[in-house]
Amino acid sequence: MNQQTSPTGIILAAGQSSRFGADKLLHELTIANKRQLLIQHTLQLWCSVFDELCIVIRPHNPLLKDAIISWSDQRHQKLNLIEAEQAMYGMGFSLKAAIDSTAEANGWVIGLADMPLIPQAVLQQLCLNLKQGADITAPYCDDQRGHPVGFNSVYKDELLALEGDTGAKNLLQREADKIHKIKTNDKGVLTDVDSIDDVTVIERLGKI
C-alpha cells in the first residue's frame, strides 16, 4: 500500500432494521448534546476523518437517501452514495458493491451505520495502520474484536467475491494472525443499535 495514500471509508447502511421496527438510521437521538438522525451522527464522525467516504444503502429507500444527501449538501461534503441492488440478500453483497465502486482504492476501513460512537482516534489509527502496511487492522475492547475493520487492497478480490450475510467474517477468522490490533477501553467499538432499547444505551454512553 502506498504509504502516502489514505484508505477509503465505507459505511454499510443497507440493513433492514427488522428488530427495530422502523428504519433505525432515521431515528433521532442525542449524542454529545447534539440531536440528529442516527445516520447523521455516523456521517459526522466519519467525515471528520475520511476524505473519501462511501455509503451503501438498499434501493428504493428515498427517506434515508434524502437524509444523507441533505446532510452532505448542507456541509458541502462529497459522498459516494451507492444503492446496492442485491443488498436484501445480505451484508456480503453490500460490501461487494462498495469495493466494486472503489476498486482503485489502496485500502478500506469498513464500518456499520448503526455504530455512532466509534472513537475518532480509532478511525484515525485504522487509517494509519493501513498506510503503514498492515494487512488487516481492527479495534479490540475486552479482548473482543470490534468495528470498524481495515483491509489492505491485497484483499480486493476476496472482498469482491463476498456473498451472503456474514460479510467478511470468514476472511477475518482465516487471517486472524494478520490482524493489527488496536486496543481500546471504549465500548463504542462494540455498541450498535439493534432495538429501540439500544438507543438509551447509546445516548448514555454518548454523554461520557
PDB file of C-alpha atoms in Angstrom:
ATOM      1  CA  MET A   1       0.000   0.000   0.000  1.00  0.00           C
ATOM      2  CA  ASN A   2       1.229   3.460  -0.874  1.00  0.00           C
ATOM      3  CA  GLN A   3       2.143   4.982   2.472  1.00  0.00           C
ATOM      4  CA  GLN A   4       1.104   8.432   1.241  1.00  0.00           C
ATOM      5  CA  THR A   5      -2.408   7.353   0.231  1.00  0.00           C
ATOM      6  CA  SER A   6      -5.269   7.288   2.712  1.00  0.00           C
ATOM      7  CA  PRO A   7      -7.740   4.390   2.645  1.00  0.00           C
ATOM      8  CA  THR A   8     -11.355   4.847   1.608  1.00  0.00           C
ATOM      9  CA  GLY A   9     -14.040   4.766   4.270  1.00  0.00           C
ATOM     10  CA  ILE A  10     -17.072   2.529   3.719  1.00  0.00           C
ATOM     11  CA  ILE A  11     -20.245   2.762   5.801  1.00  0.00           C
ATOM     12  CA  LEU A  12     -22.700  -0.116   5.382  1.00  0.00           C
ATOM     13  CA  ALA A  13     -26.226   1.284   5.746  1.00  0.00           C
ATOM     14  CA  ALA A  14     -28.339  -1.221   3.814  1.00  0.00           C
ATOM     15  CA  GLY A  15     -29.789  -3.282   6.670  1.00  0.00           C
ATOM     16  CA  GLN A  16     -33.483  -3.993   7.110  1.00  0.00           C
ATOM     17  CA  SER A  17     -33.795  -2.758  10.745  1.00  0.00           C
ATOM     18  CA  SER A  18     -36.084  -5.732  11.362  1.00  0.00           C
ATOM     19  CA  ARG A  19     -35.566  -5.799  15.144  1.00  0.00           C
ATOM     20  CA  PHE A  20     -36.019  -2.048  15.496  1.00  0.00           C
ATOM     21  CA  GLY A  21     -39.489  -1.924  13.968  1.00  0.00           C
ATOM     22  CA  ALA A  22     -38.701   1.049  11.708  1.00  0.00           C
ATOM     23  CA  ASP A  23     -35.656   2.393   9.877  1.00  0.00           C
ATOM     24  CA  LYS A  24     -33.307   2.852  12.823  1.00  0.00           C
ATOM     25  CA  LEU A  25     -30.971   5.064  10.803  1.00  0.00           C
ATOM     26  CA  LEU A  26     -33.750   7.662  10.629  1.00  0.00           C
ATOM     27  CA  HIS A  27     -34.347   7.629  14.386  1.00  0.00           C
ATOM     28  CA  GLU A  28     -33.348  10.823  16.202  1.00  0.00           C
ATOM     29  CA  LEU A  29     -31.093  10.568  19.227  1.00  0.00           C
ATOM     30  CA  THR A  30     -28.830  12.821  21.255  1.00  0.00           C
ATOM     31  CA  ILE A  31     -25.081  12.271  21.367  1.00  0.00           C
ATOM     32  CA  ALA A  32     -22.703  14.820  22.888  1.00  0.00           C
ATOM     33  CA  ASN A  33     -25.601  17.264  23.301  1.00  0.00           C
ATOM     34  CA  LYS A  34     -26.435  17.131  19.588  1.00  0.00           C
ATOM     35  CA  ARG A  35     -29.758  15.741  18.413  1.00  0.00           C
ATOM     36  CA  GLN A  36     -29.948  14.390  14.892  1.00  0.00           C
ATOM     37  CA  LEU A  37     -30.676  11.213  12.959  1.00  0.00           C
ATOM     38  CA  LEU A  38     -28.577   8.134  13.732  1.00  0.00           C
ATOM     39  CA  ILE A  39     -27.174   8.084  10.189  1.00  0.00           C
ATOM     40  CA  GLN A  40     -26.183  11.741  10.519  1.00  0.00           C
ATOM     41  CA  HIS A  41     -24.282  11.131  13.767  1.00  0.00           C
ATOM     42  CA  THR A  42     -22.347   8.381  11.999  1.00  0.00           C
ATOM     43  CA  LEU A  43     -21.675  10.514   8.921  1.00  0.00           C
ATOM     44  CA  GLN A  44     -20.458  13.394  11.085  1.00  0.00           C
ATOM     45  CA  LEU A  45     -17.911  11.120  12.749  1.00  0.00           C
ATOM     46  CA  TRP A  46     -16.589   9.506   9.580  1.00  0.00           C
ATOM     47  CA  CYS A  47     -16.433  12.721   7.578  1.00  0.00           C
ATOM     48  CA  SER A  48     -14.152  14.160  10.268  1.00  0.00           C
ATOM     49  CA  VAL A  49     -11.538  11.547   9.309  1.00  0.00           C
ATOM     50  CA  PHE A  50     -12.011  10.449   5.689  1.00  0.00           C
ATOM     51  CA  ASP A  51     -11.527  12.446   2.512  1.00  0.00           C
ATOM     52  CA  GLU A  52     -13.196   9.668   0.522  1.00  0.00           C
ATOM     53  CA  LEU A  53     -16.324   8.162   2.022  1.00  0.00           C
ATOM     54  CA  CYS A  54     -18.701   5.615   0.533  1.00  0.00           C
ATOM     55  CA  ILE A  55     -22.171   4.861   1.957  1.00  0.00           C
ATOM     56  CA  VAL A  56     -24.082   1.771   0.850  1.00  0.00           C
ATOM     57  CA  ILE A  57     -27.880   1.769   1.091  1.00  0.00           C
ATOM     58  CA  ARG A  58     -30.528  -0.530  -0.302  1.00  0.00           C
ATOM     59  CA  PRO A  59     -32.545   0.556  -3.367  1.00  0.00           C
ATOM     60  CA  HIS A  60     -35.936   2.225  -3.071  1.00  0.00           C
ATOM     61  CA  ASN A  61     -35.215   3.861   0.273  1.00  0.00           C
ATOM     62  CA  PRO A  62     -35.894   7.539  -0.542  1.00  0.00           C
ATOM     63  CA  LEU A  63     -36.136   8.782   3.053  1.00  0.00           C
ATOM     64  CA  LEU A  64     -32.680   7.526   4.002  1.00  0.00           C
ATOM     65  CA  LYS A  65     -31.238   8.642   0.683  1.00  0.00           C
ATOM     66  CA  ASP A  66     -32.660  12.144   1.143  1.00  0.00           C
ATOM     67  CA  ALA A  67     -31.391  12.344   4.737  1.00  0.00           C
ATOM     68  CA  ILE A  68     -27.861  11.514   3.595  1.00  0.00           C
ATOM     69  CA  ILE A  69     -27.902  13.882   0.617  1.00  0.00           C
ATOM     70  CA  SER A  70     -29.417  16.717   2.658  1.00  0.00           C
ATOM     71  CA  TRP A  71     -26.778  16.340   5.362  1.00  0.00           C
ATOM     72  CA  SER A  72     -23.897  16.249   2.874  1.00  0.00           C
ATOM     73  CA  ASP A  73     -25.237  19.196   0.850  1.00  0.00           C
ATOM     74  CA  GLN A  74     -25.548  21.375   3.939  1.00  0.00           C
ATOM     75  CA  ARG A  75     -21.934  20.706   4.817  1.00  0.00           C
ATOM     76  CA  HIS A  76     -20.595  20.694   1.249  1.00  0.00           C
ATOM     77  CA  GLN A  77     -19.331  17.193   1.946  1.00  0.00           C
ATOM     78  CA  LYS A  78     -18.800  14.943  -1.062  1.00  0.00           C
ATOM     79  CA  LEU A  79     -20.054  11.408  -0.504  1.00  0.00           C
ATOM     80  CA  ASN A  80     -20.198   8.364  -2.753  1.00  0.00           C
ATOM     81  CA  LEU A  81     -23.731   7.039  -2.261  1.00  0.00           C
ATOM     82  CA  ILE A  82     -24.258   3.510  -3.578  1.00  0.00           C
ATOM     83  CA  GLU A  83     -27.619   1.781  -3.924  1.00  0.00           C
ATOM     84  CA  ALA A  84     -26.722  -1.907  -3.763  1.00  0.00           C
ATOM     85  CA  GLU A  85     -29.231  -3.798  -5.875  1.00  0.00           C
ATOM     86  CA  GLN A  86     -28.653  -7.098  -4.046  1.00  0.00           C
ATOM     87  CA  ALA A  87     -28.420  -5.666  -0.527  1.00  0.00           C
ATOM     88  CA  MET A  88     -31.527  -7.580   0.549  1.00  0.00           C
ATOM     89  CA  TYR A  89     -29.563 -10.828   0.201  1.00  0.00           C
ATOM     90  CA  GLY A  90     -27.046  -9.951   2.894  1.00  0.00           C
ATOM     91  CA  MET A  91     -24.198  -7.776   4.065  1.00  0.00           C
ATOM     92  CA  GLY A  92     -21.722  -9.531   1.788  1.00  0.00           C
ATOM     93  CA  PHE A  93     -23.493  -8.123  -1.253  1.00  0.00           C
ATOM     94  CA  SER A  94     -23.454  -4.593   0.188  1.00  0.00           C
ATOM     95  CA  LEU A  95     -19.750  -4.830   0.919  1.00  0.00           C
ATOM     96  CA  LYS A  96     -19.089  -6.254  -2.531  1.00  0.00           C
ATOM     97  CA  ALA A  97     -20.911  -3.298  -4.138  1.00  0.00           C
ATOM     98  CA  ALA A  98     -18.809  -0.824  -2.162  1.00  0.00           C
ATOM     99  CA  ILE A  99     -15.498  -2.477  -3.029  1.00  0.00           C
ATOM    100  CA  ASP A 100     -16.502  -2.682  -6.691  1.00  0.00           C
ATOM    101  CA  SER A 101     -17.301   1.042  -6.704  1.00  0.00           C
ATOM    102  CA  THR A 102     -13.949   1.933  -5.114  1.00  0.00           C
ATOM    103  CA  ALA A 103     -11.794  -0.764  -6.718  1.00  0.00           C
ATOM    104  CA  GLU A 104      -8.859   1.617  -7.268  1.00  0.00           C
ATOM    105  CA  ALA A 105      -8.514   2.363  -3.554  1.00  0.00           C
ATOM    106  CA  ASN A 106      -5.362   1.287  -1.751  1.00  0.00           C
ATOM    107  CA  GLY A 107      -7.358   0.007   1.196  1.00  0.00           C
ATOM    108  CA  TRP A 108     -10.669   0.301   3.007  1.00  0.00           C
ATOM    109  CA  VAL A 109     -11.952   0.966   6.503  1.00  0.00           C
ATOM    110  CA  ILE A 110     -15.349  -0.693   6.710  1.00  0.00           C
ATOM    111  CA  GLY A 111     -17.918   0.097   9.380  1.00  0.00           C
ATOM    112  CA  LEU A 112     -21.606  -0.055  10.206  1.00  0.00           C
ATOM    113  CA  ALA A 113     -24.013   2.862  10.046  1.00  0.00           C
ATOM    114  CA  ASP A 114     -25.659   1.962  13.369  1.00  0.00           C
ATOM    115  CA  MET A 115     -22.444   2.429  15.379  1.00  0.00           C
ATOM    116  CA  PRO A 116     -22.181   6.206  16.006  1.00  0.00           C
ATOM    117  CA  LEU A 117     -19.836   6.015  18.996  1.00  0.00           C
ATOM    118  CA  ILE A 118     -16.651   4.817  17.291  1.00  0.00           C
ATOM    119  CA  PRO A 119     -13.867   6.984  18.756  1.00  0.00           C
ATOM    120  CA  GLN A 120     -12.361   9.341  16.218  1.00  0.00           C
ATOM    121  CA  ALA A 121      -8.919   8.263  17.418  1.00  0.00           C
ATOM    122  CA  VAL A 122      -9.712   4.657  16.483  1.00  0.00           C
ATOM    123  CA  LEU A 123     -10.714   5.655  12.954  1.00  0.00           C
ATOM    124  CA  GLN A 124      -7.520   7.644  12.615  1.00  0.00           C
ATOM    125  CA  GLN A 125      -5.400   4.756  13.902  1.00  0.00           C
ATOM    126  CA  LEU A 126      -7.051   2.328  11.492  1.00  0.00           C
ATOM    127  CA  CYS A 127      -6.101   4.614   8.620  1.00  0.00           C
ATOM    128  CA  LEU A 128      -2.556   4.992   9.901  1.00  0.00           C
ATOM    129  CA  ASN A 129      -2.087   1.243  10.315  1.00  0.00           C
ATOM    130  CA  LEU A 130      -3.162   0.620   6.723  1.00  0.00           C
ATOM    131  CA  LYS A 131      -0.932   3.401   5.417  1.00  0.00           C
ATOM    132  CA  GLN A 132       1.968   1.808   7.279  1.00  0.00           C
ATOM    133  CA  GLY A 133       1.371  -1.541   5.628  1.00  0.00           C
ATOM    134  CA  ALA A 134      -0.966  -3.530   7.893  1.00  0.00           C
ATOM    135  CA  ASP A 135      -2.831  -6.331   6.096  1.00  0.00           C
ATOM    136  CA  ILE A 136      -5.880  -6.077   8.335  1.00  0.00           C
ATOM    137  CA  THR A 137      -6.487  -3.876  11.365  1.00  0.00           C
ATOM    138  CA  ALA A 138      -9.298  -3.659  13.909  1.00  0.00           C
ATOM    139  CA  PRO A 139     -10.082  -2.329  17.383  1.00  0.00           C
ATOM    140  CA  TYR A 140     -10.334  -4.703  20.343  1.00  0.00           C
ATOM    141  CA  CYS A 141     -12.176  -3.987  23.582  1.00  0.00           C
ATOM    142  CA  ASP A 142     -12.264  -6.510  26.439  1.00  0.00           C
ATOM    143  CA  ASP A 143     -10.472  -8.974  24.118  1.00  0.00           C
ATOM    144  CA  GLN A 144     -13.398  -8.766  21.682  1.00  0.00           C
ATOM    145  CA  ARG A 145     -12.917  -7.615  18.095  1.00  0.00           C
ATOM    146  CA  GLY A 146     -14.993  -4.559  17.332  1.00  0.00           C
ATOM    147  CA  HIS A 147     -15.696  -2.303  14.381  1.00  0.00           C
ATOM    148  CA  PRO A 148     -14.674  -0.830  12.004  1.00  0.00           C
ATOM    149  CA  VAL A 149     -12.187  -3.124  10.278  1.00  0.00           C
ATOM    150  CA  GLY A 150      -9.468  -2.025   7.879  1.00  0.00           C
ATOM    151  CA  PHE A 151      -8.368  -4.106   4.889  1.00  0.00           C
ATOM    152  CA  ASN A 152      -5.340  -3.663   2.675  1.00  0.00           C
ATOM    153  CA  SER A 153      -6.043  -3.693  -1.067  1.00  0.00           C
ATOM    154  CA  VAL A 154      -4.402  -7.137  -1.349  1.00  0.00           C
ATOM    155  CA  TYR A 155      -7.783  -8.482  -0.222  1.00  0.00           C
ATOM    156  CA  LYS A 156      -9.736  -6.774  -3.007  1.00  0.00           C
ATOM    157  CA  ASP A 157     -10.516  -9.922  -4.978  1.00  0.00           C
ATOM    158  CA  GLU A 158     -11.705 -11.782  -1.886  1.00  0.00           C
ATOM    159  CA  LEU A 159     -13.886  -8.871  -0.825  1.00  0.00           C
ATOM    160  CA  LEU A 160     -15.358  -8.689  -4.325  1.00  0.00           C
ATOM    161  CA  ALA A 161     -16.265 -12.374  -4.097  1.00  0.00           C
ATOM    162  CA  LEU A 162     -18.294 -11.986  -0.892  1.00  0.00           C
ATOM    163  CA  GLU A 163     -21.903 -13.128  -0.756  1.00  0.00           C
ATOM    164  CA  GLY A 164     -24.430 -13.926   1.950  1.00  0.00           C
ATOM    165  CA  ASP A 165     -24.938 -12.234   5.307  1.00  0.00           C
ATOM    166  CA  THR A 166     -21.645 -12.956   7.069  1.00  0.00           C
ATOM    167  CA  GLY A 167     -19.748 -10.099   5.431  1.00  0.00           C
ATOM    168  CA  ALA A 168     -16.016 -10.660   5.771  1.00  0.00           C
ATOM    169  CA  LYS A 169     -16.328 -12.811   8.897  1.00  0.00           C
ATOM    170  CA  ASN A 170     -14.790 -15.936   7.345  1.00  0.00           C
ATOM    171  CA  LEU A 171     -11.907 -13.936   5.911  1.00  0.00           C
ATOM    172  CA  LEU A 172     -11.214 -12.374   9.301  1.00  0.00           C
ATOM    173  CA  GLN A 173     -11.270 -15.760  11.024  1.00  0.00           C
ATOM    174  CA  ARG A 174      -8.847 -17.225   8.497  1.00  0.00           C
ATOM    175  CA  GLU A 175      -6.475 -14.270   8.666  1.00  0.00           C
ATOM    176  CA  ALA A 176      -6.738 -13.714  12.425  1.00  0.00           C
ATOM    177  CA  ASP A 177      -2.979 -13.802  12.916  1.00  0.00           C
ATOM    178  CA  LYS A 178      -2.537 -10.929  10.465  1.00  0.00           C
ATOM    179  CA  ILE A 179      -4.869  -8.525  12.260  1.00  0.00           C
ATOM    180  CA  HIS A 180      -3.055  -5.485  13.641  1.00  0.00           C
ATOM    181  CA  LYS A 181      -4.949  -4.917  16.889  1.00  0.00           C
ATOM    182  CA  ILE A 182      -5.873  -1.517  18.304  1.00  0.00           C
ATOM    183  CA  LYS A 183      -6.567  -1.964  21.998  1.00  0.00           C
ATOM    184  CA  THR A 184      -9.156   0.362  23.480  1.00  0.00           C
ATOM    185  CA  ASN A 185     -11.341   0.592  26.559  1.00  0.00           C
ATOM    186  CA  ASP A 186     -14.014   2.482  24.626  1.00  0.00           C
ATOM    187  CA  LYS A 187     -17.111   0.312  24.250  1.00  0.00           C
ATOM    188  CA  GLY A 188     -18.174   2.414  21.276  1.00  0.00           C
ATOM    189  CA  VAL A 189     -16.354  -0.086  19.063  1.00  0.00           C
ATOM    190  CA  LEU A 190     -18.760  -2.806  20.254  1.00  0.00           C
ATOM    191  CA  THR A 191     -22.004  -0.862  20.608  1.00  0.00           C
ATOM    192  CA  ASP A 192     -24.599  -0.803  17.841  1.00  0.00           C
ATOM    193  CA  VAL A 193     -28.328  -0.153  17.605  1.00  0.00           C
ATOM    194  CA  ASP A 194     -30.486  -3.240  17.074  1.00  0.00           C
ATOM    195  CA  SER A 195     -33.585  -2.433  19.124  1.00  0.00           C
ATOM    196  CA  ILE A 196     -35.223   0.703  20.488  1.00  0.00           C
ATOM    197  CA  ASP A 197     -33.744  -0.122  23.916  1.00  0.00           C
ATOM    198  CA  ASP A 198     -30.257   0.302  22.471  1.00  0.00           C
ATOM    199  CA  VAL A 199     -30.969   3.988  21.845  1.00  0.00           C
ATOM    200  CA  THR A 200     -30.921   4.612  25.603  1.00  0.00           C
ATOM    201  CA  VAL A 201     -27.592   2.783  25.881  1.00  0.00           C
ATOM    202  CA  ILE A 202     -26.096   4.811  23.026  1.00  0.00           C
ATOM    203  CA  GLU A 203     -27.303   8.110  24.480  1.00  0.00           C
ATOM    204  CA  ARG A 204     -25.928   7.256  27.922  1.00  0.00           C
ATOM    205  CA  LEU A 205     -22.522   6.263  26.541  1.00  0.00           C
ATOM    206  CA  GLY A 206     -22.584   9.345  24.317  1.00  0.00           C
ATOM    207  CA  LYS A 207     -22.601  11.556  27.400  1.00  0.00           C
ATOM    208  CA  ILE A 208     -19.447  10.019  28.864  1.00  0.00           C
TER     209      ILE A 208
END
